[in-house]
Short mmCIF file of C-alpha atoms in Angstrom, two decimals:
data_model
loop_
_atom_site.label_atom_id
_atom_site.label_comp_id
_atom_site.label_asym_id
_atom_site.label_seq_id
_atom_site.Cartn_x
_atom_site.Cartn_y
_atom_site.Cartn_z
CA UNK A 1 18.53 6.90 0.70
CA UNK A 2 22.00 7.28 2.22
CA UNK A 3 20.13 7.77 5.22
CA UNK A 4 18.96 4.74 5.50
CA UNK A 5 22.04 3.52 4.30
CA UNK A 6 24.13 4.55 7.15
CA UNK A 7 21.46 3.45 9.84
CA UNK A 8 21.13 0.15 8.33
CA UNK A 9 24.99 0.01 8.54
CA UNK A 10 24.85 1.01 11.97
CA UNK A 11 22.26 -1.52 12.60
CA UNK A 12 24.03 -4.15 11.88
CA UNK A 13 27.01 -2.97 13.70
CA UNK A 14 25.59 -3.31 17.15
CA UNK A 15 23.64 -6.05 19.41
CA UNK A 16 22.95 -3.44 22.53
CA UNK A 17 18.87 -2.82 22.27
CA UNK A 18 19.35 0.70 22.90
CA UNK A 19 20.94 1.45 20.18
CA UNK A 20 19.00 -0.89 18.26
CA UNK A 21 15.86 0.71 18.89
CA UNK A 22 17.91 4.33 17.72
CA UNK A 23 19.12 2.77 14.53
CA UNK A 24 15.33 1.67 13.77
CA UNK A 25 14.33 5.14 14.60
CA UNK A 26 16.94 6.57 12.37
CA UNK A 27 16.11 3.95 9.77
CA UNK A 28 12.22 5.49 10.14
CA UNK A 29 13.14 9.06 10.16
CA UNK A 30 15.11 8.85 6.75
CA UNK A 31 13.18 6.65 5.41
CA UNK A 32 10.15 9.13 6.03
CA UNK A 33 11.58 11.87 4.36
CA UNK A 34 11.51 9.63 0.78
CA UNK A 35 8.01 9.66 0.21
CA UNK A 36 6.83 13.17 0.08
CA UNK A 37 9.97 14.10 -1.73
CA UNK A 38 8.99 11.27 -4.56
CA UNK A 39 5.33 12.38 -4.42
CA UNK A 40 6.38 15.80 -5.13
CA UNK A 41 8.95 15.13 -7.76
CA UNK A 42 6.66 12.80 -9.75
CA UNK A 43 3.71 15.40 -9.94
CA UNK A 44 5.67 17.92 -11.08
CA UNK A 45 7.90 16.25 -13.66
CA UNK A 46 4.66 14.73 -15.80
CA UNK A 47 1.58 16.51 -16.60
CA UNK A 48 -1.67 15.47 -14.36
CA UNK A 49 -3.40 13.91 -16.94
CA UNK A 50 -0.20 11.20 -16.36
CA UNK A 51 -0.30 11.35 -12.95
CA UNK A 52 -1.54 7.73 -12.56
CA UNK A 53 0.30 6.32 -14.84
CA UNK A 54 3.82 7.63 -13.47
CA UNK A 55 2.17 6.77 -9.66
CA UNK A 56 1.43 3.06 -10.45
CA UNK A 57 4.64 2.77 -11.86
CA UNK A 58 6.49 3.68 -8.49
CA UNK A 59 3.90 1.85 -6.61
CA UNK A 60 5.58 -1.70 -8.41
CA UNK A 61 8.35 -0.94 -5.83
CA UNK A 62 6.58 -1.35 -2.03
CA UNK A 63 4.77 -4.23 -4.05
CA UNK A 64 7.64 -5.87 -5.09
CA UNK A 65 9.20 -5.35 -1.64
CA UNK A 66 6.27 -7.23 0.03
CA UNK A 67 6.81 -10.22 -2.43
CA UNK A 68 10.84 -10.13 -2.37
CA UNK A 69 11.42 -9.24 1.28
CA UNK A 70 10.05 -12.56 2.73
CA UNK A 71 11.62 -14.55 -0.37
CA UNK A 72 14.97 -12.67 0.36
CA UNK A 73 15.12 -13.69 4.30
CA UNK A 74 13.91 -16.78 3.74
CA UNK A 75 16.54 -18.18 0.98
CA UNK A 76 19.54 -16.16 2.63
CA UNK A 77 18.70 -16.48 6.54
CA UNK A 78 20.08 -20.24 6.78
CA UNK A 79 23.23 -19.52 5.30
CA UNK A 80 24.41 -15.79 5.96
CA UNK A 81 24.04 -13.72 9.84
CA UNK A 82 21.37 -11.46 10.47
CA UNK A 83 23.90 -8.95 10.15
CA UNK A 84 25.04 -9.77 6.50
CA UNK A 85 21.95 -9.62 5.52
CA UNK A 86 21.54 -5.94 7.15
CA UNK A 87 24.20 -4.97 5.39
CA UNK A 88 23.64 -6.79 1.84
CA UNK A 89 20.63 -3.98 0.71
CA UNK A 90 23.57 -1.36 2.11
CA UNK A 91 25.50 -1.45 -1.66
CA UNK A 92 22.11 -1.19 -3.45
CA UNK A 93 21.23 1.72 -2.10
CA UNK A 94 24.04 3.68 -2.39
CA UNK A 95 24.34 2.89 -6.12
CA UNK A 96 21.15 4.29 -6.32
CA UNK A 97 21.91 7.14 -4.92
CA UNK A 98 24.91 7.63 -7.07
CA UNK A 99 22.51 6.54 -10.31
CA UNK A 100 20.07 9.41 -9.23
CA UNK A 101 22.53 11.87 -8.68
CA UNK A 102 23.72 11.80 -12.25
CA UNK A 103 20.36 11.03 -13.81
CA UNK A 104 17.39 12.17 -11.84
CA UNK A 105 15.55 15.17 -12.59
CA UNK A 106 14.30 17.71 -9.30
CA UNK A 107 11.02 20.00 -9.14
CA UNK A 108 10.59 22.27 -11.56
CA UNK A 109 8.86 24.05 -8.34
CA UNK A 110 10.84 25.05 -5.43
CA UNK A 111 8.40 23.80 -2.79
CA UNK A 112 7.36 25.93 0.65
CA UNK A 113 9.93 25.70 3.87
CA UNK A 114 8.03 24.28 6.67
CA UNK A 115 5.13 27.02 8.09
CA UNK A 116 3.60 26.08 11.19
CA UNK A 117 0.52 28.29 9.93
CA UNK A 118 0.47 26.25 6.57
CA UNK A 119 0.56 22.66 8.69
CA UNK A 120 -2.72 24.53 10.40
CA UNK A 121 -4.37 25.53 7.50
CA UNK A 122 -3.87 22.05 5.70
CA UNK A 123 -4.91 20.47 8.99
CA UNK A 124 -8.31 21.60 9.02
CA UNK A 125 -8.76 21.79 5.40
CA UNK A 126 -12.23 18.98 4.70
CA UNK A 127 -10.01 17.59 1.50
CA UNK A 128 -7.40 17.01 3.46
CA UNK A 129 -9.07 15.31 6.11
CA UNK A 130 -10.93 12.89 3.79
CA UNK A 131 -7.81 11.95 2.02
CA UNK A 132 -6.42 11.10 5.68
CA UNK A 133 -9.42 9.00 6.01
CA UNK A 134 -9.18 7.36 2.47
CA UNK A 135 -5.61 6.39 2.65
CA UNK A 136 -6.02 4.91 5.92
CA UNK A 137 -8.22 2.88 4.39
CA UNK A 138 -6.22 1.92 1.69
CA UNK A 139 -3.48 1.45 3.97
CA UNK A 140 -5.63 -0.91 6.29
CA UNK A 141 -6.95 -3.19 3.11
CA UNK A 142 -2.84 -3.92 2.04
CA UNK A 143 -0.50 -3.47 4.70
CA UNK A 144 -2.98 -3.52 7.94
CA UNK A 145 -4.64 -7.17 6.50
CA UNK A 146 -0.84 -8.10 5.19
CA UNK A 147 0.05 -8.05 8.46
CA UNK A 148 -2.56 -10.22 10.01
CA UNK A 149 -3.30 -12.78 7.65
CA UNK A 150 -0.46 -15.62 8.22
CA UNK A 151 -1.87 -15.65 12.14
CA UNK A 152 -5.23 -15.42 11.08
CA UNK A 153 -5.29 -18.26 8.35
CA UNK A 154 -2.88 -20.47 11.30
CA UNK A 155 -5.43 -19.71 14.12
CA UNK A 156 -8.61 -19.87 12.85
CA UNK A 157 -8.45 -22.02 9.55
CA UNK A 158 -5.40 -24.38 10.53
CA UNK A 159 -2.80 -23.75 7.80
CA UNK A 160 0.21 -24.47 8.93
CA UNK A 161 3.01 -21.54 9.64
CA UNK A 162 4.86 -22.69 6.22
CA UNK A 163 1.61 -22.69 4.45
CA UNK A 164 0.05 -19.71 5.67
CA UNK A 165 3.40 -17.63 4.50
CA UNK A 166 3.87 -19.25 1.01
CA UNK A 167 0.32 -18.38 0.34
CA UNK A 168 0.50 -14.84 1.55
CA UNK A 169 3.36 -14.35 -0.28
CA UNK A 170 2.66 -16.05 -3.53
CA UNK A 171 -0.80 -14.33 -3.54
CA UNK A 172 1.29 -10.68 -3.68
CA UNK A 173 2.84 -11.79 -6.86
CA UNK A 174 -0.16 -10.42 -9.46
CA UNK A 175 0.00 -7.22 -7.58
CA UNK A 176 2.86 -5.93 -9.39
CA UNK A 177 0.93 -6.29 -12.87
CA UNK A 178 -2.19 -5.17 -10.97
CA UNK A 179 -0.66 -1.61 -9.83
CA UNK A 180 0.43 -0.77 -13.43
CA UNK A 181 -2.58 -1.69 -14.93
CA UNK A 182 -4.19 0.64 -12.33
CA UNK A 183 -3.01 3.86 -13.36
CA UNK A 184 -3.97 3.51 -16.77
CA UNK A 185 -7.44 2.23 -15.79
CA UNK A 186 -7.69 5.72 -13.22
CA UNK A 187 -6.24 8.26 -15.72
CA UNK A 188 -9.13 6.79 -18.08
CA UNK A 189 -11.87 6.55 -16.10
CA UNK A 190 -10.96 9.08 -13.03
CA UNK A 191 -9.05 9.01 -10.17
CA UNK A 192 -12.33 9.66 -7.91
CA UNK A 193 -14.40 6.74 -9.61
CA UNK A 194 -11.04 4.68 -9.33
CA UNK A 195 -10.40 5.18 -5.67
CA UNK A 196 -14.26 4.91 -4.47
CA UNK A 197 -14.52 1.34 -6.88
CA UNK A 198 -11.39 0.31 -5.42
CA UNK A 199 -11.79 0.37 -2.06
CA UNK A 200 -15.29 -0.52 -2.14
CA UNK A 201 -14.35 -4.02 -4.25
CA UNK A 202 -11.14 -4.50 -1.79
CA UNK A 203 -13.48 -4.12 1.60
CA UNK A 204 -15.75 -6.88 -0.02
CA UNK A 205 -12.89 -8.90 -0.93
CA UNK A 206 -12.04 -8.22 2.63
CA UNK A 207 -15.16 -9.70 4.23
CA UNK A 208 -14.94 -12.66 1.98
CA UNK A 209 -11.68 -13.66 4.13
CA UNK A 210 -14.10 -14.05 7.17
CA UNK A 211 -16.20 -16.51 5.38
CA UNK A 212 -15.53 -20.18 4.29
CA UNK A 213 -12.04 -22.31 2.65
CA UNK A 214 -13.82 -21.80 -0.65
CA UNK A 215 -14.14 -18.41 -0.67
CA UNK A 216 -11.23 -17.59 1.38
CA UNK A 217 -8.59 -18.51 -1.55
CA UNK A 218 -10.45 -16.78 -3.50
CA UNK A 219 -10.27 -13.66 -1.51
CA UNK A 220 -6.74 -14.41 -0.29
CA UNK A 221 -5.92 -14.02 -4.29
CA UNK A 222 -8.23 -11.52 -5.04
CA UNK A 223 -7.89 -8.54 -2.38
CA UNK A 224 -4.45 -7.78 -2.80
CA UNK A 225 -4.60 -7.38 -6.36
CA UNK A 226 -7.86 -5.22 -5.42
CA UNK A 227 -6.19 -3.02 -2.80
CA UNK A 228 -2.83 -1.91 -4.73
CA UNK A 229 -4.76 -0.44 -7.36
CA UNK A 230 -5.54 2.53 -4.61
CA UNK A 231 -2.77 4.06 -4.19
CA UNK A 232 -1.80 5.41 -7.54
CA UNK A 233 -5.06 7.03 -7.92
CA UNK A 234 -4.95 8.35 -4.15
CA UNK A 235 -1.16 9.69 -4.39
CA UNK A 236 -2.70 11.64 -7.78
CA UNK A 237 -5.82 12.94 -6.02
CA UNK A 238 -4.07 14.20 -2.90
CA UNK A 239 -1.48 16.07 -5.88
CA UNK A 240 -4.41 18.23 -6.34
CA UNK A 241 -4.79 19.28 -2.54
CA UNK A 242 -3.27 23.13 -2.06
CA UNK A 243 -0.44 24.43 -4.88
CA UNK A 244 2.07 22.77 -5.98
CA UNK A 245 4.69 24.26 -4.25
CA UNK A 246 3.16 22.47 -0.91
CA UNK A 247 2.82 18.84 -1.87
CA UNK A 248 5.50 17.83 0.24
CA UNK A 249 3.71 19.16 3.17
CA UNK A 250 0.61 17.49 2.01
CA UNK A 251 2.24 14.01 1.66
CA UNK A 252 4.13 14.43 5.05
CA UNK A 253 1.22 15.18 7.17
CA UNK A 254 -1.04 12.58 5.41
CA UNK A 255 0.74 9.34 5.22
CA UNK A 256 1.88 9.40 9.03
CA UNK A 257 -1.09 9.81 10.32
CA UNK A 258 -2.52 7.10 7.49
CA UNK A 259 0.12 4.76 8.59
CA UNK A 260 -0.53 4.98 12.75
CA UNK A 261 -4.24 4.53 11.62
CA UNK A 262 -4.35 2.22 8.55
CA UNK A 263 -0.97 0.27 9.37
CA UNK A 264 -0.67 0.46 13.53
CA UNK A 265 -4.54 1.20 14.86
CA UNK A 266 -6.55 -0.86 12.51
CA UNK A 267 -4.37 -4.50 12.97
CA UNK A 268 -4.15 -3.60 16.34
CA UNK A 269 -7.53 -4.18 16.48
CA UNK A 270 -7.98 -6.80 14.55
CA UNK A 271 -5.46 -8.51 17.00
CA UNK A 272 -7.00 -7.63 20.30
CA UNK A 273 -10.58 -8.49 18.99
CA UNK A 274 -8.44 -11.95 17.80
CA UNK A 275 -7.62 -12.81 21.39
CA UNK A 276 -11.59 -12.94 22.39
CA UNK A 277 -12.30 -14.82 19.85
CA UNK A 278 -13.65 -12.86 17.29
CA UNK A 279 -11.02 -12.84 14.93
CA UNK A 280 -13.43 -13.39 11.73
CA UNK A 281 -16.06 -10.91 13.20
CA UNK A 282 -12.98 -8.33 13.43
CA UNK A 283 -11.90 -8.59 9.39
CA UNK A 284 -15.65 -8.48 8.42
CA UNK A 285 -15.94 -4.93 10.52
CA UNK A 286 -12.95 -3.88 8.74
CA UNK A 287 -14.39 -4.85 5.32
CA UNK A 288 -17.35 -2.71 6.04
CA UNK A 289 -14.92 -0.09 7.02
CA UNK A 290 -12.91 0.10 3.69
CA UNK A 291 -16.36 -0.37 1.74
CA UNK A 292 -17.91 2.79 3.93
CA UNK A 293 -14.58 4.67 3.02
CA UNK A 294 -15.00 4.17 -0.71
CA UNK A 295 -18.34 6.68 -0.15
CA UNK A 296 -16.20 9.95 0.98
CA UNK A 297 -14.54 10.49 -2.07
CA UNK A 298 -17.47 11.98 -3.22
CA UNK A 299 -16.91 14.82 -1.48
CA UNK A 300 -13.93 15.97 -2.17
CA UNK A 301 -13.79 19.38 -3.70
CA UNK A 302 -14.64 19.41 -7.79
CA UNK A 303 -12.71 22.15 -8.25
CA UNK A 304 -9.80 20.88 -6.72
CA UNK A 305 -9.87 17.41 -8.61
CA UNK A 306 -10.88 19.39 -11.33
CA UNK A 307 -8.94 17.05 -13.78
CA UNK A 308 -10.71 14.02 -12.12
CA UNK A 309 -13.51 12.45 -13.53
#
């Protein structure tokens, strides 16, 4: 966090693009480091059988983010610089860094230093792979469709820029109650049967943005709520992949390539398909995707989800 600190600072400090385009990079690079460290920390401070539970609580934050970020440029932008509002998110996150420093709790594992022959092994593990596969998916039905869906609902059903935006936004608001609720319904029923309904409910909701203005607020309501109920059951399943002294590794070789797949490939895509006119036809192949993806988790290992249902 006082990584990201810093490079926002230094952000905000310059107008030259090369340096812009380093400060972004540093912003990425720090910012990477946060997740498998949280992943890591969260699975070994509570027992597995709370895994979603504590997961769905720390998914409320990229949730919130997605409702508050546009909401926070939007009611600031006309009154403060770019730059301010750089710099503004600067004091929040190093109070949290002091907060964490006197309360937060580390590993009760030391995890492994990087091993170039435990990044191979990992690699070509099958689990591994599939949870590469599912998270991309997940990744594709909330940020990859997220990212779209104001250009898609302008360009093919005529909302307006203001419209399109309110709506997307507004519609992320039930998420946040959505991704609590979800790790209580996963630890219950199983994080396998959770992930595989979820993603096969949020690649139908998916498909139903294709289709008429009737069903399309419907869906534009619906599959959010549907897709951020993934990731605490996924971040809980891929816990279980290798010891625990190697979830770090796990996390950091996962959700990159997840991200360039579910977050980069995926709406690029959707986008290029967009400009031949076969925008709708593009979301409804991705629906099928996500629904196809909900199939795999069936094969991942029994005994090493043995805690899953």
């Amino acid at each position: 966090m006082t990584g990201i600190g810093l490079s926002l600072g230094f952000l905000s400090l310059t107008t030259n693009i090369v340096i812009f385009r380093l400060a972004f990079f540093l912003i990425g690079l720090s910012a990477g480091i946060y997740l498998p460290s949280a992943v890591a920390t969260i699975s070994s401070l509570f027992e597995p059988h709370l895994w979603g539970r504590a997961f769905s609580v720390h998914e409320l934050a990229p949730n919130l983010a997605f409702l508050s970020a546009p909401l926070y440029i939007a009611l600031l932008l006309p009154h403060l610089s770019w730059q301010r509002l750089v710099q503004i998110p600067i004091g929040f996150l190093l109070a949290a860094v002091v907060l964490y420093s006197i309360v937060g709790r580390d590993v009760r594992k030391k995890p492994s230093k990087p091993d170039l022959r435990l990044y191979r092994e990992l690699f070509y593990q099958r689990d591994f792979q599939l949870m590469v596969i599912l998270f991309s998916m997940g990744i594709t039905s909330t940020l990859g469709i997220y990212s779209i869906l104001p250009t898609y609902l302008v360009s093919v059903h005529g909302f307006t820029e203001h419209q399109a935006n309110l709506l997307v936004s507004a519609s992320r608001i039930p998420t946040l109650g959505a991704a609590l609720a979800s790790g209580f319904f996963a630890d219950y029923f199983g994080h396998r049967r959770a992930i595989g309904l979820v993603l096969f409910c949020s690649g139908f909701m998916t498909i139903l943005l294709a289709q008429d203005r009737h069903l399309l607020h419907l869906a534009i309501w619906l599959q959010p709520v549907l897709a951020v109920c993934f990731f605490p059951a996924a971040f809980a399943l891929l816990s279980r992949i290798g010891p625990a002294e190697s979830r770090g590794i796990t996390v950091s070789l996962t959700m990159p390539l997840a991200f360039v797949i579910g977050g980069g490939i995926m709406p690029a895509i959707i986008t290029r398909m967009a400009d031949y006119g076969l925008f709708s036809r593009a979301i409804v192949i991705v629906g099928f995707l996500i629904i196809a993806g909900s199939f795999l988790v069936i094969l991942i290992d029994d005994q090493q989800a043995d805690i899953l249902r």
